[in-house]
Amino acid sequence: MEKIVSLCKRRGFVFQSSEIYGGLNGFWDYGPMGVELKRNLKDYWWRRMVHERDDMVGMDGSIIMNRAVWRASGHEETFSDPMVDCKTCKSRHRADQLPRKDDVPYCPNCGGRDLTEPRAFNLMFKSHAGPLETDENLVYLRPETAQAMFVQFKNILETSRKKLPFGIAQIGKAFRNEINPRNYTFRSREFEQMEVEYFCRAEDGLALTDYWLEERLKFYEDIGIPRAKIRINDIPDGERAFYSKKTYDLEYEFPFGVSELEGIAYRTDYDLSKHMQHSGKPLEYFDEEKKEKFVPHVVEPSAGVDRTTLALLCEAFDEEEVTDEKGQKEVRTVLRFHPRMAPVKCGVFPLLKNKPALVEKARAIAVALRPHMMTFYDEAGAIGRRYRRQDEIGTPFCVTVDFDTIGENGPEKHDTVTLRNRDSMQQERIPVSELRARLEAAVF
Ligand code: GAP
C-alpha cells in the first residue's frame, strides 16, 4: 500500500487535504491525475446507469436538507457508531474495531486497557442554516445522497412520466464524522457516492436485487476490476438492517484486506413509507392499468466513488523488470488502468525538442486530439523517460513524431507516427489520419 500511496502523491493523484498546515484527518484532495480518474469513473457510471437506459433518470440534490428528512429516515436517532475513550491517553476509538489480546480489547494508541463503556456517537456533521446558531436552525451535512431521491420521488415521477420499475440516480458528496478514518481514502469523513434508488412493485423486489447484483458486477468488469477480485457477501438474516429483505455487499481485495466497495440493498417500502408518515404527503404510485395505488418498494445499489477510485489504483498498480535501450535492467512502474478509466488517454512527443519541424508537428497532433480526449504533450528529457512518466500515470498510448513523420526519410512513411502500447511496450507505425479513430475505439 505504501508504494501506491507514494505514487499517488508523486504523480498528482491524491494529496492530504490542507497539507501545508499539517493536514486534516479523514480529508483528501485529488490532484490533476486523480480528478481525471475520478471524473472518468463518474462519467462512465452515469453513462451506464442513466444515458444507456430507458428506465432511469438522474437528479442532483442539495447537500443540506430540512432536518426533518433525517428525523424521518432514522439517521438523527440511530446513525451512530459505538465509541470508547481510552482513560490513559484520552484517545477515542470505534469500539467494534479495537484490537484484542486474550480476547480483551486494548487501546491501539497506547496499549492501555482502561477503556470507557461504548456509547453511541452520531456520525452526522452539524451546522446551522442562517445567522442564529439555535436548535431550530440546526442542519446536517448529508451522510448519504439517497434521501434526496426518496424525498423528490413524487416530483420526479410526475415530471419524468416514468412507469414502474424505474430508477433515480445521483452522484454527490456525503459526509460522515468517522471516529477513526483509516486505510488512506477508504474511510474518509468527506467522500462521494454514486447511488441508484430503483423503484418497483413488492413482488419484483427480490429478483431485481439479483438483477442489480449482476449489472454491478458487469460494471466493475468493464472498468477493469475482474469478478475474481470481488467477493459477494450475502448478508445473513439478523445482520441486515431490519427493513431490508436482502443485501449484498460487494467487497474488493484491497492490499489492507477485503473491504466493502458497494452495497446492494432491497430496502422494501421502508423509506417512502417513513417520509409519507413524517411529511404527511402522499408518496404512492398509481398503476393506471390495474387501477391500484401503493407505496413502491426500492432496490438500492450504492457505491463509493473514492473507494472505487482506490480499487482502480490498487488493481492497476504493477511493477515489472525491464531492460532499457542500454541493456540495463530496471523496474518499470506502471498503472495498468482500463483505457476508459485512464486519466490521460494519449501522450504526444516529438523525438527531439531542438528540431522545430518535429516540435511543430507533434504540437499540431496534440492540438487536434485534445477536443476528443485527454492528451498530454511532453518534450522534456529522453524519449525512454517520457514513456516511463506516462506509464506511471497509466497512459495507454503514446505517439512519437520522428524524422519519418516529417518526410526526411522519403515519402513512404511521411505523415505516419509510432503508436506505443503501454502494456506490451510494442510500437507500430500508423498514418496520422487514422490516429484519432484508432484511439477513440480503444479508450472509450
Ligand atoms: N444509502 C446507502 C448507504 O449510504 P453505505 O453502505 O453506508 O450505504 C454506501 O454507503 C457506499 O458509500 C459504501 O459502500 C462505500 O463505498 C461508500 N462509503 C461509505 N462510507 C464511506 C466513508 N467513510 N469513506 C468513503 N466511502 C464511504
Coordinates of N, CA and C and ligand atoms in Angstrom, one line a residue, residues 79 143-146 176 178 185-193 195 197 249 260-263 267 300 302-308, ligand 1:
F79 N -28.0 6.9 13.4 CA -26.9 6.8 12.5 C -25.6 7.0 13.4
P143 N -25.3 12.5 5.2 CA -24.4 11.3 5.3 C -24.5 10.3 4.2
E144 N -25.5 10.6 3.3 CA -25.7 9.7 2.1 C -26.5 10.6 1.1
T145 N -26.4 10.2 -0.2 CA -27.2 11.0 -1.2 C -28.6 10.5 -1.3
A146 N -28.8 9.3 -0.8 CA -30.1 8.6 -1.1 C -31.4 9.3 -0.7
R176 N -19.4 12.0 6.8 CA -19.6 11.2 8.0 C -18.4 11.5 8.9
E178 N -16.5 10.1 10.8 CA -16.0 8.8 11.2 C -15.1 9.0 12.5
T185 N -7.8 6.7 1.6 CA -9.0 7.3 1.3 C -10.2 6.4 1.5
F186 N -9.9 5.1 2.0 CA -11.0 4.1 2.1 C -12.1 4.6 3.0
R187 N -11.7 5.0 4.2 CA -12.7 5.5 5.2 C -12.4 7.0 5.4
S188 N -13.1 7.9 4.8 CA -12.9 9.3 4.9 C -14.1 9.9 5.6
R189 N -13.9 11.2 5.9 CA -15.0 11.9 6.5 C -15.8 12.7 5.5
E190 N -15.2 13.0 4.3 CA -15.9 13.6 3.2 C -15.6 12.7 2.0
F191 N -16.6 12.2 1.3 CA -16.5 11.3 0.2 C -17.6 11.5 -0.8
E192 N -17.5 10.8 -1.9 CA -18.6 10.8 -2.9 C -19.3 9.5 -3.0
Q193 N -20.6 9.5 -3.3 CA -21.3 8.3 -3.5 C -21.9 8.3 -4.9
E195 N -25.2 6.6 -6.3 CA -26.3 5.8 -5.8 C -27.5 5.7 -6.7
E197 N -31.7 4.6 -6.7 CA -32.9 4.1 -6.0 C -33.8 3.5 -7.1
D249 N -23.2 -7.2 -0.1 CA -22.1 -6.3 -0.1 C -21.1 -6.8 -1.2
E260 N -15.5 -3.4 1.9 CA -16.7 -3.1 1.1 C -16.5 -2.0 0.0
L261 N -16.9 -2.3 -1.2 CA -16.9 -1.3 -2.3 C -18.3 -0.7 -2.4
E262 N -19.3 -1.5 -2.4 CA -20.7 -1.2 -2.7 C -21.6 -2.1 -2.0
G263 N -22.8 -1.5 -1.6 CA -23.9 -2.3 -1.1 C -25.1 -2.3 -2.0
R267 N -34.6 -2.5 0.1 CA -35.0 -1.7 1.3 C -36.5 -1.7 1.5
E300 N -31.5 -0.6 -3.9 CA -30.6 0.4 -3.9 C -29.1 -0.1 -4.1
S302 N -25.6 1.1 -4.0 CA -24.9 2.3 -3.5 C -23.4 2.1 -3.5
A303 N -22.7 2.8 -4.4 CA -21.3 2.7 -4.5 C -20.5 3.9 -4.0
G304 N -19.3 3.7 -3.6 CA -18.4 4.9 -3.2 C -17.5 5.2 -4.4
V305 N -17.5 6.5 -4.7 CA -16.6 7.0 -5.8 C -15.1 6.8 -5.3
D306 N -14.8 7.2 -4.1 CA -13.5 7.2 -3.6 C -12.9 5.8 -3.4
R307 N -13.8 4.9 -2.9 CA -13.4 3.5 -2.7 C -13.2 2.9 -4.1
T308 N -14.0 3.2 -5.1 CA -13.8 2.6 -6.4 C -12.6 3.1 -7.0
Ligands
GAP1 N1 -27.6 4.8 1.0 C1 -26.9 3.7 1.5 C2 -25.6 4.0 2.0 O1 -25.2 5.1 2.2 P1 -23.4 2.7 2.9 O2 -23.1 1.3 2.9 O3 -23.4 3.4 4.3 O4 -24.9 2.8 2.3 C3 -22.5 3.2 0.6 O5 -22.5 3.6 1.9 C4 -21.1 3.3 0.0 O6 -20.6 4.6 0.3 C5 -20.2 2.3 0.6 O7 -20.3 1.0 0.0 C6 -18.8 3.0 0.4 O8 -18.4 2.7 -1.0 C7 -19.2 4.4 0.5 N2 -18.8 4.9 1.8 C8 -19.5 4.9 2.9 N3 -18.8 5.4 4.0 C9 -17.6 5.9 3.5 C10 -16.5 6.5 4.0 N4 -16.5 6.9 5.3 N5 -15.5 6.8 3.2 C11 -15.5 6.5 1.9 N6 -16.6 5.9 1.3 C12 -17.6 5.5 2.1

